[in-house]
Short mmCIF file of C-alpha atoms and ligand atoms in Angstrom, two decimals:
data_model
loop_
_atom_site.label_atom_id
_atom_site.label_comp_id
_atom_site.label_asym_id
_atom_site.label_seq_id
_atom_site.Cartn_x
_atom_site.Cartn_y
_atom_site.Cartn_z
CA MET A 1 -117.69 15.26 109.82
CA THR A 2 -120.11 16.69 112.39
CA PRO A 3 -122.04 19.62 110.91
CA ARG A 4 -121.98 22.96 112.68
CA GLU A 5 -125.27 23.81 114.40
CA VAL A 6 -126.69 27.31 114.67
CA ARG A 7 -129.84 27.51 116.82
CA VAL A 8 -132.67 29.92 116.13
CA SER A 9 -134.25 30.18 119.56
CA LEU A 10 -137.79 31.37 119.03
CA PRO A 11 -140.21 30.48 121.82
CA GLY A 12 -142.08 27.28 120.90
CA ARG A 13 -140.60 27.23 117.39
CA ALA A 14 -136.87 26.82 117.91
CA TYR A 15 -134.95 25.11 115.12
CA SER A 16 -131.45 24.32 113.96
CA VAL A 17 -129.52 25.55 110.98
CA TRP A 18 -127.09 22.74 110.08
CA VAL A 19 -124.02 23.89 108.17
CA GLY A 20 -121.44 21.60 106.59
CA ALA A 21 -120.34 19.58 103.57
CA ASP A 22 -122.30 16.59 102.20
CA LEU A 23 -125.44 17.08 104.26
CA LEU A 24 -128.11 16.43 101.59
CA GLY A 25 -127.92 12.66 101.95
CA ARG A 26 -128.25 13.07 105.72
CA ALA A 27 -131.53 14.99 105.51
CA HIS A 28 -133.38 12.25 107.43
CA GLU A 29 -130.93 12.61 110.37
CA LEU A 30 -130.96 16.39 110.54
CA ILE A 31 -134.55 17.41 109.71
CA PRO A 32 -137.19 16.47 112.32
CA LEU A 33 -139.93 14.55 110.49
CA PRO A 34 -143.40 15.71 111.57
CA GLU A 35 -145.27 12.94 113.36
CA GLY A 36 -147.45 11.02 110.95
CA ALA A 37 -145.90 12.55 107.83
CA GLU A 38 -146.29 10.39 104.74
CA ILE A 39 -145.05 12.76 102.01
CA ALA A 40 -141.95 14.92 101.64
CA ALA A 41 -142.77 17.41 98.85
CA VAL A 42 -139.57 18.87 97.39
CA VAL A 43 -139.99 22.28 95.75
CA ALA A 44 -136.86 23.01 93.74
CA ASP A 45 -135.72 25.52 91.15
CA ALA A 46 -134.70 23.80 87.93
CA ASN A 47 -130.96 24.45 88.30
CA ALA A 48 -130.76 23.26 91.89
CA ALA A 49 -133.02 20.32 91.00
CA ALA A 50 -130.79 19.15 88.16
CA LEU A 51 -127.66 19.38 90.26
CA HIS A 52 -128.73 18.41 93.76
CA ALA A 53 -132.27 17.02 94.04
CA GLU A 54 -131.38 13.35 93.71
CA ARG A 55 -129.03 13.37 96.67
CA LEU A 56 -131.54 15.28 98.79
CA GLU A 57 -134.36 12.95 97.79
CA SER A 58 -132.38 9.84 98.68
CA GLY A 59 -131.71 11.44 102.08
CA LEU A 60 -135.44 12.10 102.54
CA ALA A 61 -136.48 8.66 101.27
CA ALA A 62 -134.50 7.08 104.11
CA TRP A 63 -137.47 8.03 106.35
CA GLY A 64 -139.65 5.65 104.36
CA VAL A 65 -141.96 8.48 103.20
CA ARG A 66 -143.12 9.13 99.64
CA VAL A 67 -140.93 11.81 98.05
CA GLU A 68 -142.44 14.07 95.36
CA ARG A 69 -140.85 16.90 93.38
CA PHE A 70 -142.19 20.19 91.97
CA VAL A 71 -139.75 22.05 89.71
CA LEU A 72 -139.80 25.86 89.37
CA PRO A 73 -138.37 27.79 86.43
CA PRO A 74 -135.27 29.52 87.88
CA GLY A 75 -135.23 33.22 88.61
CA GLU A 76 -137.18 36.01 90.24
CA GLY A 77 -139.89 35.72 87.55
CA SER A 78 -141.22 32.61 89.31
CA LYS A 79 -142.13 34.58 92.43
CA THR A 80 -145.78 35.13 91.46
CA LEU A 81 -149.17 34.23 92.89
CA ALA A 82 -149.74 32.11 89.77
CA THR A 83 -146.80 29.91 90.85
CA ILE A 84 -148.25 29.67 94.35
CA GLU A 85 -151.61 28.56 92.98
CA ALA A 86 -149.97 25.94 90.75
CA LEU A 87 -147.92 24.68 93.68
CA LEU A 88 -150.90 24.50 96.06
CA ARG A 89 -152.90 22.59 93.46
CA TRP A 90 -149.98 20.24 92.88
CA LEU A 91 -149.78 19.60 96.64
CA ALA A 92 -153.49 18.77 96.64
CA ALA A 93 -153.05 16.47 93.62
CA THR A 94 -150.23 14.56 95.34
CA GLY A 95 -152.58 13.97 98.29
CA ALA A 96 -150.48 16.02 100.73
CA HIS A 97 -152.15 16.67 104.07
CA ARG A 98 -151.51 18.92 107.01
CA GLY A 99 -149.06 16.55 108.68
CA ASP A 100 -146.71 16.35 105.68
CA LEU A 101 -143.49 18.22 104.96
CA VAL A 102 -142.56 20.72 102.24
CA VAL A 103 -138.82 20.90 101.47
CA ALA A 104 -137.44 23.94 99.62
CA LEU A 105 -134.33 23.30 97.51
CA GLY A 106 -132.56 26.19 95.79
CA GLY A 107 -131.78 29.86 96.39
CA GLY A 108 -133.88 32.56 97.99
CA VAL A 109 -136.41 32.36 95.18
CA ALA A 110 -137.26 28.68 95.78
CA GLY A 111 -137.23 29.26 99.55
CA ASP A 112 -139.60 32.22 99.35
CA ILE A 113 -142.05 30.37 97.08
CA ALA A 114 -142.00 27.04 98.93
CA GLY A 115 -142.27 28.89 102.25
CA LEU A 116 -145.38 30.80 101.23
CA ALA A 117 -147.03 27.68 99.80
CA ALA A 118 -146.23 25.79 103.02
CA ALA A 119 -147.72 28.65 105.08
CA LEU A 120 -150.95 28.49 103.06
CA TYR A 121 -151.51 24.83 102.25
CA ALA A 122 -154.04 23.29 104.63
CA ARG A 123 -153.52 26.40 106.80
CA GLY A 124 -149.87 25.59 107.28
CA VAL A 125 -147.68 22.53 106.81
CA ALA A 126 -144.16 21.95 108.10
CA LEU A 127 -141.33 23.39 106.02
CA ALA A 128 -137.65 22.50 105.77
CA GLN A 129 -135.29 24.87 103.98
CA VAL A 130 -132.38 23.43 101.98
CA PRO A 131 -130.65 26.54 100.58
CA THR A 132 -128.07 26.09 97.79
CA THR A 133 -126.87 29.70 97.32
CA VAL A 134 -124.80 31.87 99.63
CA VAL A 135 -127.72 34.29 100.02
CA GLY A 136 -130.00 31.39 100.91
CA GLN A 137 -127.61 29.88 103.44
CA VAL A 138 -126.75 33.04 105.38
CA ASP A 139 -129.98 34.96 104.98
CA ALA A 140 -133.11 33.97 103.03
CA ALA A 141 -133.65 30.46 104.45
CA ILE A 142 -133.41 31.63 108.07
CA GLY A 143 -136.13 33.59 109.81
CA GLY A 144 -139.37 32.43 108.22
CA LYS A 145 -139.96 35.38 105.91
CA CYS A 146 -141.43 34.21 102.62
CA GLY A 147 -143.40 35.74 99.80
CA VAL A 148 -143.90 36.51 96.14
CA ASN A 149 -143.97 39.66 94.04
CA LEU A 150 -146.99 41.54 92.72
CA PRO A 151 -146.86 43.72 89.60
CA GLU A 152 -147.07 46.59 92.11
CA GLY A 153 -143.95 45.63 93.99
CA LYS A 154 -141.45 43.08 95.25
CA ASN A 155 -142.41 40.67 98.04
CA LEU A 156 -145.81 42.33 98.53
CA ALA A 157 -147.68 39.06 99.19
CA GLY A 158 -146.06 37.07 101.94
CA ALA A 159 -146.09 35.54 105.38
CA PHE A 160 -143.88 34.54 108.27
CA HIS A 161 -143.58 30.76 108.39
CA GLN A 162 -140.62 29.40 110.35
CA PRO A 163 -138.98 26.21 109.08
CA VAL A 164 -138.51 23.14 111.28
CA ALA A 165 -134.88 22.99 110.14
CA VAL A 166 -132.44 24.54 107.68
CA LEU A 167 -129.86 22.37 105.93
CA ALA A 168 -127.04 24.51 104.54
CA ASP A 169 -124.89 22.04 102.60
CA THR A 170 -121.74 23.92 101.63
CA SER A 171 -120.92 21.31 98.94
CA THR A 172 -123.86 22.62 96.90
CA LEU A 173 -122.10 26.00 96.58
CA ALA A 174 -119.44 24.37 94.36
CA THR A 175 -121.81 24.42 91.38
CA LEU A 176 -122.68 28.14 91.57
CA PRO A 177 -121.31 30.31 88.73
CA ASP A 178 -118.29 32.34 89.97
CA ALA A 179 -119.98 35.74 89.69
CA ASP A 180 -123.10 34.58 91.58
CA PHE A 181 -120.98 33.03 94.30
CA ALA A 182 -118.95 36.24 94.72
CA ALA A 183 -122.05 38.45 94.71
CA GLY A 184 -123.60 36.29 97.45
CA LEU A 185 -120.58 36.93 99.64
CA ALA A 186 -121.58 40.62 99.80
CA GLU A 187 -124.29 39.57 102.28
CA VAL A 188 -121.62 37.80 104.34
CA VAL A 189 -119.57 41.01 104.39
CA LYS A 190 -122.73 42.82 105.48
CA HIS A 191 -123.20 40.47 108.44
CA GLY A 192 -119.58 41.10 109.39
CA LEU A 193 -120.00 44.87 109.19
CA ILE A 194 -123.30 45.15 111.09
CA ASP A 195 -122.70 42.55 113.78
CA ASP A 196 -119.64 40.31 113.87
CA GLY A 197 -116.24 41.83 113.12
CA GLY A 198 -114.71 38.34 113.34
CA ILE A 199 -116.29 37.59 109.97
CA LEU A 200 -114.31 40.44 108.38
CA GLY A 201 -111.07 38.89 109.65
CA MET A 202 -112.11 35.48 108.29
CA LEU A 203 -112.88 37.06 104.91
CA GLU A 204 -109.54 38.80 104.64
CA GLU A 205 -107.36 35.97 105.96
CA GLY A 206 -109.28 33.24 104.17
CA ALA A 207 -109.99 35.08 100.92
CA VAL A 208 -108.06 32.63 98.75
CA ALA A 209 -109.61 29.53 100.35
CA ILE A 210 -113.06 31.11 100.21
CA ARG A 211 -112.76 32.02 96.56
CA SER A 212 -111.64 28.48 95.76
CA ARG A 213 -114.68 27.29 97.80
CA ASP A 214 -112.76 25.25 100.33
CA ARG A 215 -115.65 23.43 101.99
CA GLU A 216 -114.32 23.58 105.53
CA VAL A 217 -113.37 27.26 105.41
CA LEU A 218 -116.75 27.98 103.82
CA GLY A 219 -118.47 25.95 106.53
CA ASP A 220 -116.95 28.11 109.28
CA LEU A 221 -117.78 31.31 107.41
CA ILE A 222 -121.37 30.36 106.53
CA ALA A 223 -122.09 29.18 110.08
CA ARG A 224 -120.74 32.42 111.50
CA ALA A 225 -122.79 34.54 109.07
CA ALA A 226 -125.93 32.40 109.61
CA ALA A 227 -125.54 33.00 113.35
CA VAL A 228 -125.79 36.75 112.74
CA LYS A 229 -129.11 36.26 110.93
CA ALA A 230 -130.31 33.91 113.69
CA ARG A 231 -129.55 36.53 116.36
CA VAL A 232 -131.34 39.26 114.41
CA VAL A 233 -134.41 37.03 113.93
CA GLU A 234 -134.46 36.12 117.62
CA ALA A 235 -134.37 39.80 118.55
CA ASP A 236 -137.03 40.85 116.04
CA GLU A 237 -138.98 38.00 114.46
CA THR A 238 -141.53 40.08 112.57
CA GLU A 239 -139.28 42.92 111.43
CA ARG A 240 -140.36 45.77 113.65
CA GLY A 241 -136.90 46.96 114.63
CA ALA A 242 -133.44 45.38 114.52
CA ARG A 243 -134.23 43.28 111.46
CA ALA A 244 -134.13 46.50 109.45
CA PHE A 245 -130.35 46.54 109.97
CA LEU A 246 -130.16 43.67 107.47
CA ASN A 247 -130.99 46.32 104.90
CA TYR A 248 -127.52 47.83 105.32
CA GLY A 249 -126.43 49.04 101.88
CA HIS A 250 -129.79 48.19 100.35
CA THR A 251 -131.34 51.65 99.95
CA LEU A 252 -128.79 52.64 97.34
CA ALA A 253 -128.56 49.06 96.02
CA HIS A 254 -132.27 48.94 95.15
CA ALA A 255 -132.01 52.27 93.33
CA LEU A 256 -128.98 51.09 91.33
CA GLU A 257 -130.72 47.84 90.44
CA THR A 258 -133.90 49.65 89.35
CA LEU A 259 -132.05 52.23 87.25
CA GLY A 260 -129.98 49.47 85.66
CA GLY A 261 -133.18 47.65 84.67
CA TYR A 262 -132.05 44.68 86.85
CA ARG A 263 -129.45 43.83 84.18
CA THR A 264 -126.46 46.00 85.07
CA TRP A 265 -125.98 44.87 88.66
CA ARG A 266 -126.18 41.59 90.46
CA HIS A 267 -127.97 42.22 93.76
CA GLY A 268 -124.85 41.48 95.83
CA GLU A 269 -122.67 43.80 93.75
CA ALA A 270 -125.17 46.62 94.19
CA VAL A 271 -125.25 45.92 97.94
CA ALA A 272 -121.43 46.13 98.02
CA VAL A 273 -121.55 49.61 96.47
CA GLY A 274 -124.47 50.54 98.76
CA MET A 275 -122.42 49.61 101.83
CA MET A 276 -119.50 51.74 100.57
CA PHE A 277 -121.96 54.63 100.17
CA ALA A 278 -123.11 54.14 103.78
CA ALA A 279 -119.47 53.99 104.89
CA TYR A 280 -118.78 57.39 103.27
CA LEU A 281 -121.96 58.78 104.84
CA ALA A 282 -121.00 57.81 108.40
CA PRO A 283 -118.15 60.31 109.02
CA ALA A 284 -120.28 63.12 107.58
CA LEU A 285 -122.80 62.31 110.36
CA GLY A 286 -120.11 62.42 113.04
CA LEU A 287 -119.79 58.61 113.18
CA ALA A 288 -116.64 56.50 112.89
CA ASP A 289 -114.77 56.53 109.58
CA ARG A 290 -114.63 52.86 108.56
CA VAL A 291 -114.33 53.36 104.82
CA ALA A 292 -110.99 51.50 104.70
CA ALA A 293 -112.38 48.46 106.56
CA HIS A 294 -115.32 48.28 104.14
CA ALA A 295 -113.05 48.53 101.12
CA ARG A 296 -110.59 45.90 102.43
CA ALA A 297 -113.30 43.28 103.00
CA LEU A 298 -115.02 43.89 99.66
CA GLU A 299 -111.80 44.04 97.64
CA ALA A 300 -110.56 40.78 99.20
CA LEU A 301 -113.55 39.11 97.53
CA ASP A 302 -113.32 41.03 94.26
CA LEU A 303 -116.55 42.85 94.99
CA PRO A 304 -117.05 46.38 93.63
CA THR A 305 -116.46 49.42 95.85
CA GLY A 306 -117.65 51.93 93.25
CA GLY A 307 -118.71 52.20 89.64
CA ALA A 308 -122.20 53.67 90.02
CA SER A 309 -122.85 55.57 86.82
CA ALA A 310 -126.33 57.10 87.23
CA PRO A 311 -126.37 60.81 88.07
CA TYR A 312 -127.25 61.52 91.69
CA GLU A 313 -130.43 63.36 90.60
CA GLU A 314 -131.82 60.14 89.13
CA ILE A 315 -131.12 58.19 92.30
CA TYR A 316 -132.73 60.87 94.43
CA ALA A 317 -135.77 61.15 92.15
CA LEU A 318 -136.26 57.40 92.40
CA TRP A 319 -136.09 57.47 96.19
CA MET A 320 -138.67 60.26 96.24
CA ARG A 321 -141.07 58.32 94.03
CA ASP A 322 -141.01 55.43 96.48
CA LYS A 323 -143.62 55.75 99.27
CA LYS A 324 -141.26 54.12 101.75
CA TYR A 325 -138.72 56.92 101.30
CA ARG A 326 -141.15 59.77 100.77
CA ARG A 327 -142.44 59.30 104.31
CA GLY A 328 -138.92 60.06 105.50
CA MET A 329 -135.69 58.81 104.06
CA ARG A 330 -134.02 56.43 106.49
CA PHE A 331 -130.62 54.85 106.01
CA VAL A 332 -128.88 52.17 108.01
CA VAL A 333 -125.48 53.57 108.99
CA LEU A 334 -122.77 52.28 111.31
CA GLU A 335 -121.84 54.19 114.47
CA ASP A 336 -118.83 51.92 114.28
CA LEU A 337 -118.17 48.39 113.05
CA GLY A 338 -120.85 46.11 114.51
CA ARG A 339 -123.05 49.01 115.67
CA PRO A 340 -125.77 49.75 113.12
CA ARG A 341 -128.44 52.35 113.57
CA LEU A 342 -131.08 54.13 111.54
CA ALA A 343 -130.43 57.70 110.46
CA SER A 344 -133.06 60.03 109.03
CA GLY A 345 -133.16 63.68 108.02
CA ILE A 346 -129.71 63.50 106.43
CA ALA A 347 -128.77 66.68 104.56
CA ASP A 348 -128.91 66.30 100.81
CA ALA A 349 -125.32 67.56 100.51
CA HIS A 350 -124.09 64.59 102.59
CA LEU A 351 -126.07 62.08 100.50
CA ARG A 352 -124.77 63.61 97.31
CA ALA A 353 -121.14 63.64 98.49
CA ALA A 354 -121.31 60.00 99.63
CA TYR A 355 -122.85 59.00 96.31
CA GLU A 356 -120.19 60.86 94.32
CA ALA A 357 -117.58 58.86 96.26
CA VAL A 358 -118.93 55.58 94.83
CA ARG A 359 -119.18 56.78 91.21
N1 NAD B 412 -136.96 35.58 102.84
C1 NAD B 412 -135.93 36.33 103.13
O1 NAD B 412 -135.68 36.68 104.28
C2 NAD B 412 -135.02 36.75 102.01
C3 NAD B 412 -133.78 37.32 102.30
C4 NAD B 412 -132.94 37.66 101.25
C5 NAD B 412 -133.35 37.45 99.94
N2 NAD B 412 -134.57 36.90 99.69
C6 NAD B 412 -135.01 36.64 98.32
O2 NAD B 412 -134.09 35.72 97.75
C7 NAD B 412 -134.04 35.91 96.35
C8 NAD B 412 -132.60 35.93 95.94
O3 NAD B 412 -132.01 34.70 96.32
P1 NAD B 412 -130.74 34.10 95.57
O4 NAD B 412 -129.71 35.15 95.46
O5 NAD B 412 -130.41 32.82 96.25
O6 NAD B 412 -131.26 33.90 94.08
P2 NAD B 412 -131.98 32.68 93.31
O7 NAD B 412 -132.80 31.86 94.19
O8 NAD B 412 -132.62 33.28 92.12
O9 NAD B 412 -130.74 31.79 92.83
C9 NAD B 412 -129.78 32.38 91.97
C10 NAD B 412 -129.49 31.48 90.76
O10 NAD B 412 -128.70 30.37 91.18
C11 NAD B 412 -129.29 29.14 90.72
N3 NAD B 412 -128.86 28.15 91.69
C12 NAD B 412 -129.32 27.94 92.94
N4 NAD B 412 -128.54 27.08 93.59
C13 NAD B 412 -127.58 26.69 92.72
C14 NAD B 412 -126.46 25.83 92.82
N5 NAD B 412 -126.14 25.22 93.97
N6 NAD B 412 -125.67 25.69 91.73
C15 NAD B 412 -125.93 26.35 90.58
N7 NAD B 412 -126.95 27.21 90.44
C16 NAD B 412 -127.76 27.37 91.50
C17 NAD B 412 -130.74 29.42 90.63
O11 NAD B 412 -131.38 28.56 89.75
C18 NAD B 412 -130.74 30.86 90.13
O12 NAD B 412 -130.58 30.87 88.74
C19 NAD B 412 -134.79 37.19 96.06
O13 NAD B 412 -136.06 36.85 95.52
C20 NAD B 412 -134.97 37.84 97.43
O14 NAD B 412 -136.16 38.59 97.51
C21 NAD B 412 -135.40 36.54 100.70
#
C-alpha cells in the first residue's frame, strides 16, 4: 500500500510526513539518509521501544548503517535537562558525528527529547521523527518544536529543529491503551474545528471504524489532521502568530490539569472540555454558536464535554498567577468553524458563564 504523503514546505528545509500502515520496516525507503551517515541513533521511550523498536531498527539497518538505541523511561518526567545531558553523552560514546541521524520513536515526550538532543549534538544533527501516539502523529512530531521542562515551567528549554522526515505508522497506534488513544483524538477534533471541517465529518461518519482502529480509516484521518499542522507550521514556523491557534481549548485545559494535580485529567480530555468552554464563549462574544457541532464530534469519540469540578474562582486565580495570562488574558475562539482568532479583554461574566456550562 502506498503511504499518504503530507509535505511540510519550509524554504530549504521541506520534508514529508508519511502516513500509513506497516511503515516502520520501510524506514530506509521513506527517510532520506544524510550523505555520509554511518550511525542511526534511535531514541525511544521504553513502551514504544518494547513494542516497535525492532521493526524500525530492521528498517533502518537496511541502509547498511550501524543502528544504536537509547531507551527513555516513559512519561513527562523524562523531559529534563539531565536526560538531555545523558543522551548527548551517549551519542558521544557511540561515536556519533555531525553527519549521522537521530531517530525519535515514541510519543511527544520521546520526540521532544530526541529533537532537542539532535538540535544540540555537534551543533545539530539530522533528525527523523517516528511518532507512535495520536498526539505525536498529528501534532508533536511535525513542525520542529522540541524541548524539555524546567522546575520553573513546562517546555522552558527548547529549540526549533525540523526533522528530515516524519514516519507516522498507523499500525503502531494499535498498541495504545484505549483511554490514551481516545484522548489523543481530541487533538484531531481540534484540527477539524480550527481548520478543516472535513475532519469533523470523517470523525462522525467513521467513529466506529476509528474507535476500532481500522488502519485505513485511521490513515486517512491522521493524514488529514497532519496536513492541518503542516499548514500552520508553513504559515508560522516559529510561533509568532497563527501557530497560537493550535492552543484552542488549552487555556482552560492547562488550568484543569494543574488543579487536578495532573492525575484527574488526561491532556486530551482536558482539551475536549476546554474546546467546549471556548464554544460556549463564542456566542457571548457575538460569534457563531457552534456548541452542537463541538459536542457531536467529541461525543462520537466518547470524549468529555463537561465534568469540570473546580470552582470558577480557583480557575481564575490560577490564570492570574500565570505571567502569560496576567499580561492580558487571551483565548482562542472560533468566529465560525475553521475560523479561529484570538480574543482578549473578555468580560469576567462571560468567562464564568462559559465555565459553568462545562461543569
Ligand atoms: N513539540 C510539539 O510541537 C508538541 C506538540 C504537542 C505536544 N507535545 C508534547 O508531547 C508530549 C505529549 O505527547 P504524548 O501524548 O504522545 O505522550 P507520551 O509521549 O508521554 O506518550 C504517552 C504514553 O504512551 C506510551 N506509548 C507511546 N507509543 C505507544 C504505543 N504505540 N503503544 C503503547 N504505548 C505507547 C508512552 O510510553 C507513554 O506512556 C508532552 O510532553 C507535550 O509537551 C509537543
